[in-house]
mmCIF file of C-alpha atoms in Angstrom:
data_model
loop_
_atom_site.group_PDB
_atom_site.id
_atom_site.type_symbol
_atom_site.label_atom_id
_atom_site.label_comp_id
_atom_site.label_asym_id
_atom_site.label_seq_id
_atom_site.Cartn_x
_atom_site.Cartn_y
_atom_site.Cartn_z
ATOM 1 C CA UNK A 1 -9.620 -12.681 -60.930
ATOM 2 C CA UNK A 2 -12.108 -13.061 -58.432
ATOM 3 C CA UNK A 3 -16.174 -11.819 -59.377
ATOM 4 C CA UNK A 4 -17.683 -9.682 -57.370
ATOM 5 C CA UNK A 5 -21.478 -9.243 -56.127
ATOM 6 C CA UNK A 6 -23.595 -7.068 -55.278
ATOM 7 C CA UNK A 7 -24.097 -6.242 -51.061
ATOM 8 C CA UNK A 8 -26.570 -8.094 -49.623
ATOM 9 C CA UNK A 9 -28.616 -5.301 -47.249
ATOM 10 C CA UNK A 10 -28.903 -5.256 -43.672
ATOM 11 C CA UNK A 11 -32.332 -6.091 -42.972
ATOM 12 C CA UNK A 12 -32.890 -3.107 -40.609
ATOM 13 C CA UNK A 13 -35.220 -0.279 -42.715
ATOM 14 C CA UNK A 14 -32.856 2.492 -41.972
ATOM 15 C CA UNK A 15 -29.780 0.147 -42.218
ATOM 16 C CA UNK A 16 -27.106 2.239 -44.972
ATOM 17 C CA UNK A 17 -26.271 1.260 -48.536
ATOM 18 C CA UNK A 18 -23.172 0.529 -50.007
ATOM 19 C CA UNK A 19 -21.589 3.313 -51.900
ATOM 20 C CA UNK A 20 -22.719 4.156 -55.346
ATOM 21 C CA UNK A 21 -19.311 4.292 -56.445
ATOM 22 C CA UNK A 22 -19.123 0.955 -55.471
ATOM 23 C CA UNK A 23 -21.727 -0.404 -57.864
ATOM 24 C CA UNK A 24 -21.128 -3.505 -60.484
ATOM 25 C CA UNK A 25 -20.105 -2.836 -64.005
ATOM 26 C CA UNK A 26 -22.229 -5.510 -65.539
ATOM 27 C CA UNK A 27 -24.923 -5.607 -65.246
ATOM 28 C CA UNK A 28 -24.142 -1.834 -65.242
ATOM 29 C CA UNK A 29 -25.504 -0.126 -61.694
ATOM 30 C CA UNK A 30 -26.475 -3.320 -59.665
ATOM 31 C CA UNK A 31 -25.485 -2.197 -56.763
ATOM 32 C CA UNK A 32 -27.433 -4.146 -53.586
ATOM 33 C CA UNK A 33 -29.736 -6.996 -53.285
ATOM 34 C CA UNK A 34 -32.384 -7.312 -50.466
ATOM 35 C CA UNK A 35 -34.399 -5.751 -47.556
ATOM 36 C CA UNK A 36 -37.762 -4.350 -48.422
ATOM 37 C CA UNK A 37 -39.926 -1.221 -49.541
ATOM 38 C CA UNK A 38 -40.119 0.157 -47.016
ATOM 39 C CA UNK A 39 -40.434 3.989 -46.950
ATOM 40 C CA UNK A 40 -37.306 4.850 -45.184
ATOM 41 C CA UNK A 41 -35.256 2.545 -47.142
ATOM 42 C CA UNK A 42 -36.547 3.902 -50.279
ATOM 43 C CA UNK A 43 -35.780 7.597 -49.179
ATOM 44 C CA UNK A 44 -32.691 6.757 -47.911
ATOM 45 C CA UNK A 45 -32.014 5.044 -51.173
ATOM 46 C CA UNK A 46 -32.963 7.869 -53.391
ATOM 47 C CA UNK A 47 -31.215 10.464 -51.382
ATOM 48 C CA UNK A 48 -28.009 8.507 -52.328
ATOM 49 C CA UNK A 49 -28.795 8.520 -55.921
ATOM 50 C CA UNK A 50 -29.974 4.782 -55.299
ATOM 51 C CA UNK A 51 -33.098 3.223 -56.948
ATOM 52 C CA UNK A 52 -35.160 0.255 -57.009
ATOM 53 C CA UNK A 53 -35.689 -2.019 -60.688
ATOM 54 C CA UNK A 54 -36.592 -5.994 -60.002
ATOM 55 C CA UNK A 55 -39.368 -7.635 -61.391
ATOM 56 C CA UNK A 56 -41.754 -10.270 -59.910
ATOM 57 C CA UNK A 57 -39.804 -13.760 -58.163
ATOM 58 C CA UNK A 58 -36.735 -11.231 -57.683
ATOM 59 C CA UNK A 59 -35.665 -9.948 -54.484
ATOM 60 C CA UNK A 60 -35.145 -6.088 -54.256
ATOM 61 C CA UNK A 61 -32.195 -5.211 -56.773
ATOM 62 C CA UNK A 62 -30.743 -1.818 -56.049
ATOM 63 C CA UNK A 63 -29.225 0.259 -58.950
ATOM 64 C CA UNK A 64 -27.308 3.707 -59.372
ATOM 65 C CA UNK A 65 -26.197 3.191 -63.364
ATOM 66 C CA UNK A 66 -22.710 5.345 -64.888
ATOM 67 C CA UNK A 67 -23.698 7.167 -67.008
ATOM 68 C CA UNK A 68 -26.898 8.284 -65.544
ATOM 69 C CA UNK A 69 -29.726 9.853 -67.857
ATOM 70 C CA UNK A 70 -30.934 13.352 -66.798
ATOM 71 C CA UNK A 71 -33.044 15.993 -67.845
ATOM 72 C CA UNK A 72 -32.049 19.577 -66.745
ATOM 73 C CA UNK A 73 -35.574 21.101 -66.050
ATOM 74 C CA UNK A 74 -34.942 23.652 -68.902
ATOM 75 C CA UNK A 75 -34.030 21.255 -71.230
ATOM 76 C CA UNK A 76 -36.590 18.853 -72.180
ATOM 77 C CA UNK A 77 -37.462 19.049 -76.027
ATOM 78 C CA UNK A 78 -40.846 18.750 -78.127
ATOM 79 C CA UNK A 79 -40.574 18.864 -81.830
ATOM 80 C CA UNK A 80 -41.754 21.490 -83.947
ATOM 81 C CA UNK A 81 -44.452 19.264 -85.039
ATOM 82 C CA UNK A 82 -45.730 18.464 -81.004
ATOM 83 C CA UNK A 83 -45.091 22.153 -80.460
ATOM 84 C CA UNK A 84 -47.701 23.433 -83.169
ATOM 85 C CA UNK A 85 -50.319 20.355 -82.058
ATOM 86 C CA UNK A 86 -50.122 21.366 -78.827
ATOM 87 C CA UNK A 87 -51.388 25.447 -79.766
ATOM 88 C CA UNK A 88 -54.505 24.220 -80.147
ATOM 89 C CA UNK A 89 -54.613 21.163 -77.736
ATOM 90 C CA UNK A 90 -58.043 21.489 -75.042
ATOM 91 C CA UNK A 91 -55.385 19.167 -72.616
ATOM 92 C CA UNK A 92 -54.774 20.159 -69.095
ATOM 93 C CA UNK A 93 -52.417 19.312 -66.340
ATOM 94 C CA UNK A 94 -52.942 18.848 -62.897
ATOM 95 C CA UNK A 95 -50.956 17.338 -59.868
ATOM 96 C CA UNK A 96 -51.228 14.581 -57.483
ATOM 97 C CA UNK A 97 -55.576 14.346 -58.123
ATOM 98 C CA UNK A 98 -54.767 10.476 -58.920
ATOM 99 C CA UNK A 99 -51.623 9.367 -58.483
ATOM 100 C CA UNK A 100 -52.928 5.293 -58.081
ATOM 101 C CA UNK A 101 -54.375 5.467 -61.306
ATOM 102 C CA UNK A 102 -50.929 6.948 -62.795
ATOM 103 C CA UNK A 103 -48.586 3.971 -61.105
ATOM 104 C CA UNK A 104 -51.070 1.468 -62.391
ATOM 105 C CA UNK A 105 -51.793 2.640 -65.496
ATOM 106 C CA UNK A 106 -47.559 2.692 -65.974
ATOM 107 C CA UNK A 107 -47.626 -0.616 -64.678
ATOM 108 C CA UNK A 108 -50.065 -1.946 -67.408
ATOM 109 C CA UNK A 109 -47.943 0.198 -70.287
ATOM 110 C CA UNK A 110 -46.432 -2.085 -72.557
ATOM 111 C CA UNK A 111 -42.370 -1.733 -72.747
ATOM 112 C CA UNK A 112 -40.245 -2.265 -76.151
ATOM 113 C CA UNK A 113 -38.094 -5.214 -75.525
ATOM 114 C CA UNK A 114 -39.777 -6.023 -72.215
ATOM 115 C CA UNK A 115 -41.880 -9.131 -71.147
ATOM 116 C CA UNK A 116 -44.570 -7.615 -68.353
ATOM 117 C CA UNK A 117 -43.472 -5.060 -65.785
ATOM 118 C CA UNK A 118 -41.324 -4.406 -63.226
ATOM 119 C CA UNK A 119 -44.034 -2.122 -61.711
ATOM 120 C CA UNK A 120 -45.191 -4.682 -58.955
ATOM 121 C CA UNK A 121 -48.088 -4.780 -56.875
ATOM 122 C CA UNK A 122 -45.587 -4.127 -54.314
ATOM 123 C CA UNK A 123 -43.452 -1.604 -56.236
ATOM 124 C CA UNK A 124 -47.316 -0.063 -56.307
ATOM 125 C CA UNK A 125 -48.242 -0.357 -52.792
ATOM 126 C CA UNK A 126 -44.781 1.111 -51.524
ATOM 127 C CA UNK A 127 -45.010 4.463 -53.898
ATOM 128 C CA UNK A 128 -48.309 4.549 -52.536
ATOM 129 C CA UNK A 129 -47.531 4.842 -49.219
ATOM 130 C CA UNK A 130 -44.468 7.587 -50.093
ATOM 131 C CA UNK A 131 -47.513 9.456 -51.846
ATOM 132 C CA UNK A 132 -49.014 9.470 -48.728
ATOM 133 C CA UNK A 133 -46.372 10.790 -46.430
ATOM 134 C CA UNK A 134 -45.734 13.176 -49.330
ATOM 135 C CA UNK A 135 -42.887 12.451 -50.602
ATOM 136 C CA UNK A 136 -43.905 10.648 -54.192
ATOM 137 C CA UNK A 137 -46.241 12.701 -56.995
ATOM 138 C CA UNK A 138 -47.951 12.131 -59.999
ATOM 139 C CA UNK A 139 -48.511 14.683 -63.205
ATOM 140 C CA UNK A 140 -51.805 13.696 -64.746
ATOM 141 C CA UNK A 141 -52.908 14.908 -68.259
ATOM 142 C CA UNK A 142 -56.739 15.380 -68.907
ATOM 143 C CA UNK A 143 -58.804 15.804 -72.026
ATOM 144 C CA UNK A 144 -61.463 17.013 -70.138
ATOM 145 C CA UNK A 145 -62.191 13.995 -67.557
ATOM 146 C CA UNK A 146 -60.250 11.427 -69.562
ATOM 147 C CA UNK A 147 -56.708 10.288 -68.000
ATOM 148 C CA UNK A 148 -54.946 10.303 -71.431
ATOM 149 C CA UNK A 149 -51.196 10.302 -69.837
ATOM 150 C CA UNK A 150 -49.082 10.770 -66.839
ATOM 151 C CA UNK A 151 -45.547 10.712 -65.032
ATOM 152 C CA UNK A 152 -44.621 9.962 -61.101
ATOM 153 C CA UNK A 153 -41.649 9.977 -59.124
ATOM 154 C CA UNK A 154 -40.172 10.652 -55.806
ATOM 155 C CA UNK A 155 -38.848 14.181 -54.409
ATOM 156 C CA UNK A 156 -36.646 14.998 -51.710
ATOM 157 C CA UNK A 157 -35.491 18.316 -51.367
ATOM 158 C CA UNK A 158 -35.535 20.174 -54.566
ATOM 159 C CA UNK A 159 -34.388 16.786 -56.539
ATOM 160 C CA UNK A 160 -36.884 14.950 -58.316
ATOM 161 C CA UNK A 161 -36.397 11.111 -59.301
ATOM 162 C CA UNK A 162 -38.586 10.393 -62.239
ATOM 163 C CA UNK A 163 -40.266 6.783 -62.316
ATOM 164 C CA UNK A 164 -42.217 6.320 -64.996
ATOM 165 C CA UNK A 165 -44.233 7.602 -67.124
ATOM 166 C CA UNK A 166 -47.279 6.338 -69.511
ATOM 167 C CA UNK A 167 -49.590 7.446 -72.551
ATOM 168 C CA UNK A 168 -53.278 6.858 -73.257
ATOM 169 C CA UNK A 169 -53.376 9.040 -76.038
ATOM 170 C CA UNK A 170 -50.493 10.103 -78.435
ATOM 171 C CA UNK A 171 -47.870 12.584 -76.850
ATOM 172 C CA UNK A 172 -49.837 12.319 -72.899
ATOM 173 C CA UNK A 173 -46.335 11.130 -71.609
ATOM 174 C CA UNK A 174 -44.602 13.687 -73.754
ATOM 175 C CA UNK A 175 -46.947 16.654 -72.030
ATOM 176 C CA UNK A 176 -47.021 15.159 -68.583
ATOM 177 C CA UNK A 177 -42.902 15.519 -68.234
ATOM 178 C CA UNK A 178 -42.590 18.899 -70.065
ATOM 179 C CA UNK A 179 -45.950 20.012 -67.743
ATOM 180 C CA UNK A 180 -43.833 18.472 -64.934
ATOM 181 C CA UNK A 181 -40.093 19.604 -65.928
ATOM 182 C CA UNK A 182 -41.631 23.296 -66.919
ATOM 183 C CA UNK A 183 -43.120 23.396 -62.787
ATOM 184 C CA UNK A 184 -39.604 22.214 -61.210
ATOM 185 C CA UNK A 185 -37.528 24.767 -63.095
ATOM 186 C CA UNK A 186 -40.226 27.148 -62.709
ATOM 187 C CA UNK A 187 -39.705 26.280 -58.459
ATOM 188 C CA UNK A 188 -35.767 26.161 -59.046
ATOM 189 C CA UNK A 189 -35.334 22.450 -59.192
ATOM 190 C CA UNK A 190 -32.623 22.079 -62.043
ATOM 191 C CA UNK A 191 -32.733 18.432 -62.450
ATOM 192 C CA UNK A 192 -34.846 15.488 -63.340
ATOM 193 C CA UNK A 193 -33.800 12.335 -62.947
ATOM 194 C CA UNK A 194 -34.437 9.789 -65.468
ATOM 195 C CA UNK A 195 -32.338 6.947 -64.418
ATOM 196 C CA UNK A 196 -31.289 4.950 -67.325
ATOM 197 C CA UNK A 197 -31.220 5.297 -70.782
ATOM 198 C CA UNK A 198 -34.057 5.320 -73.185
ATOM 199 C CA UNK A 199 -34.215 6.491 -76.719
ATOM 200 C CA UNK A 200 -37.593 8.141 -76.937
ATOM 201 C CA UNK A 201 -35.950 10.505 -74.077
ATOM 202 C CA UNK A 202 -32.840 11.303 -75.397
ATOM 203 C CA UNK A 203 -34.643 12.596 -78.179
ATOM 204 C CA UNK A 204 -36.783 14.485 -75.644
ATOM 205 C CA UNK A 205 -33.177 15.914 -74.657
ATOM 206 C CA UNK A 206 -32.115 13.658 -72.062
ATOM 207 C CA UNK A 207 -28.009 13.865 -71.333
ATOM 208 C CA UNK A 208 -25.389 11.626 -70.362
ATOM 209 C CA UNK A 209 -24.185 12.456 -66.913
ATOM 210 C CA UNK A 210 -21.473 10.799 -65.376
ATOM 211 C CA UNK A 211 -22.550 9.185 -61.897
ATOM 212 C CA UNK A 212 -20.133 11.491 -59.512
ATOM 213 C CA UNK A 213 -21.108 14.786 -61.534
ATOM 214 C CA UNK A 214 -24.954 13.382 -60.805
ATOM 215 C CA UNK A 215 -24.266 11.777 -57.066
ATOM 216 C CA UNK A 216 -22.539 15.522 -55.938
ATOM 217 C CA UNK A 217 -25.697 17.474 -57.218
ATOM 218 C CA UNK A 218 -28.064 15.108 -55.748
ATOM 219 C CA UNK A 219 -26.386 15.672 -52.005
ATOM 220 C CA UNK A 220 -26.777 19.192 -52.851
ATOM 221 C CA UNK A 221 -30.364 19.324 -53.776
ATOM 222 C CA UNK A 222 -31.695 16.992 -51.112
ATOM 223 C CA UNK A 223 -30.598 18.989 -48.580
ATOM 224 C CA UNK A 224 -32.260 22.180 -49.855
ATOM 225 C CA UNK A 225 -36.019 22.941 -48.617
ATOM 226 C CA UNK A 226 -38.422 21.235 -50.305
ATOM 227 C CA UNK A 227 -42.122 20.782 -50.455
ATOM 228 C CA UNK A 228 -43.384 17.239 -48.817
ATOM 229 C CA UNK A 229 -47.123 16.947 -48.961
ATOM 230 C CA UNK A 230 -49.402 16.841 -52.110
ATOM 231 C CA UNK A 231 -49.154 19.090 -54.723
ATOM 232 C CA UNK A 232 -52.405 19.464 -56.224
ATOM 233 C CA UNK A 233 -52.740 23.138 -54.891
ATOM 234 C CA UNK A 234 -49.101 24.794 -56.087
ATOM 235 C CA UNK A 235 -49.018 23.354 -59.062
ATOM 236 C CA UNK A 236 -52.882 23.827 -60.272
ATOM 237 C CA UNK A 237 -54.361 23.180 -63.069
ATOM 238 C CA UNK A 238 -52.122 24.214 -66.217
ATOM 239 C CA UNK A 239 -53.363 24.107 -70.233
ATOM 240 C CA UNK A 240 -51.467 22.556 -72.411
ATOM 241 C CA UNK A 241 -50.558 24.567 -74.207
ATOM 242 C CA UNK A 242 -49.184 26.980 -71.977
ATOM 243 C CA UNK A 243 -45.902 24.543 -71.866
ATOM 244 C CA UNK A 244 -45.493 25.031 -75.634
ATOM 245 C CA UNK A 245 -43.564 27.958 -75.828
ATOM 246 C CA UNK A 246 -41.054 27.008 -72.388
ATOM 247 C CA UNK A 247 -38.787 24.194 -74.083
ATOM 248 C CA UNK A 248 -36.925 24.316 -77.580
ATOM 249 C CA UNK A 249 -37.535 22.526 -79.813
ATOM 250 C CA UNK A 250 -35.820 19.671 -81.108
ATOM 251 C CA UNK A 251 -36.539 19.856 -84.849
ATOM 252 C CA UNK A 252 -39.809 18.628 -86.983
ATOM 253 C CA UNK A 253 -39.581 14.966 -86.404
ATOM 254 C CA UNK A 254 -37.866 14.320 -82.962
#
């Protein structure tokens, strides 16, 4: 039986990818290898339920994973335990005030099982410049002026593509996604893309989706009217623990 590879891409920016469907089984999503950064491949990439994951030495890999791990925007859960911390939690939540200091501070976050990042200081400098066409955000918990956690990710349409996401303090990353789920549901954005799957965020209530139900939603949503520019003024500047009382919870220990 003959092995197959991934597609090599065109080296033209706005050249097409491959079909999802026609991704490798192992590794498990490797779908292209090649081209660049640059911000129309990476739009055209995510619009097709494509995403970027190759660390330093490695040309671009391109991966769309079956299954893929979602959130619907309704559906993330904090435990009973997070839920009561957070009643009397001074934290707030803001968008896009620092979204350089979010991507780096991810990119320094140690990762279980991992040996440095895959966050490069060219993965950084090409979210950068999608952050400032508008089309990649940042949600940035404070206590008071301290960065204590965050999440970014990429939107197009009314689909968001979650990155990554770090904590300076205990439970930042777990406010910054509920803060950030709670404002796409609360716009009518019903999913959150996590990508691949992750323990800590199934027990946040990530699900199993199988790539065509995901890839069919995805054309959907992209296509619908979204916001591109920053959005530090519509989402504001949200306590805490305002988001305590929008998600279930997932039990006393999750």
């Amino acid at each position: 039986m003959s092995r197959r590879y991934p597609w090599q891409l065109d080296p033209r920016p706005d050249a097409p990818f491959p079909p999802a469907q026609t991704a490798l089984r192992e590794p498990d999503g490797l779908l292209a290898v090649g081209g660049d950064l640059s911000p129309v491949r990476l739009l055209n990439a995510y619009a097709g339920g494509i995403f970027p994951w190759f660390s330093d030495g490695q040309p671009p890999l391109w991966w769309s994973p079956d299954p893929r791990m979602v959130f619907r925007t309704d559906g993330v859960h904090l435990s009973s335990r997070f839920r009561r911390s957070l009643r009397h939690s001074d934290w707030t939540l803001r968008a896009d005030t620092c979204f350089g200091t979010v991507i780096r501070a991810c990119a320094a976050s140690p990762r279980p099982g991992q040996d440095g990042t895959w966050i490069s200081d060219d993965m950084v400098l090409a979210y950068e410049a999608l952050h400032a066409l508008g089309h990649a955000h940042s949600v940035e918990v404070f206590d008071g002026d301290t960065l204590v956690g965050g999440i970014y990710g990429v939107a197009i349409g009314r689909m968001f593509f979650g990155e990554s996401m770090f904590s300076a303090a205990s439970g930042g990353s777990k406010v910054a996604l509920a803060g950030l789920a709670r404002c796409l549901h609360g716009w009518g954005w019903p999913l959150l893309d996590a990508q691949v799957e992750n323990d800590h965020l199934l027990r946040m209530g990530a699900e199993h989706w199988p790539r065509e139900q995901f890839l069919a939603l995805v054309r959907r949503q992209v296509r619908e009217e979204g916001f591109v520019g920053s959005w530090r003024q519509r989402f504001g500047v949200i306590p805490a623990r305002q988001i305590n009382d929008t998600f279930a919870s997932s039990g006393p220990d999750a």
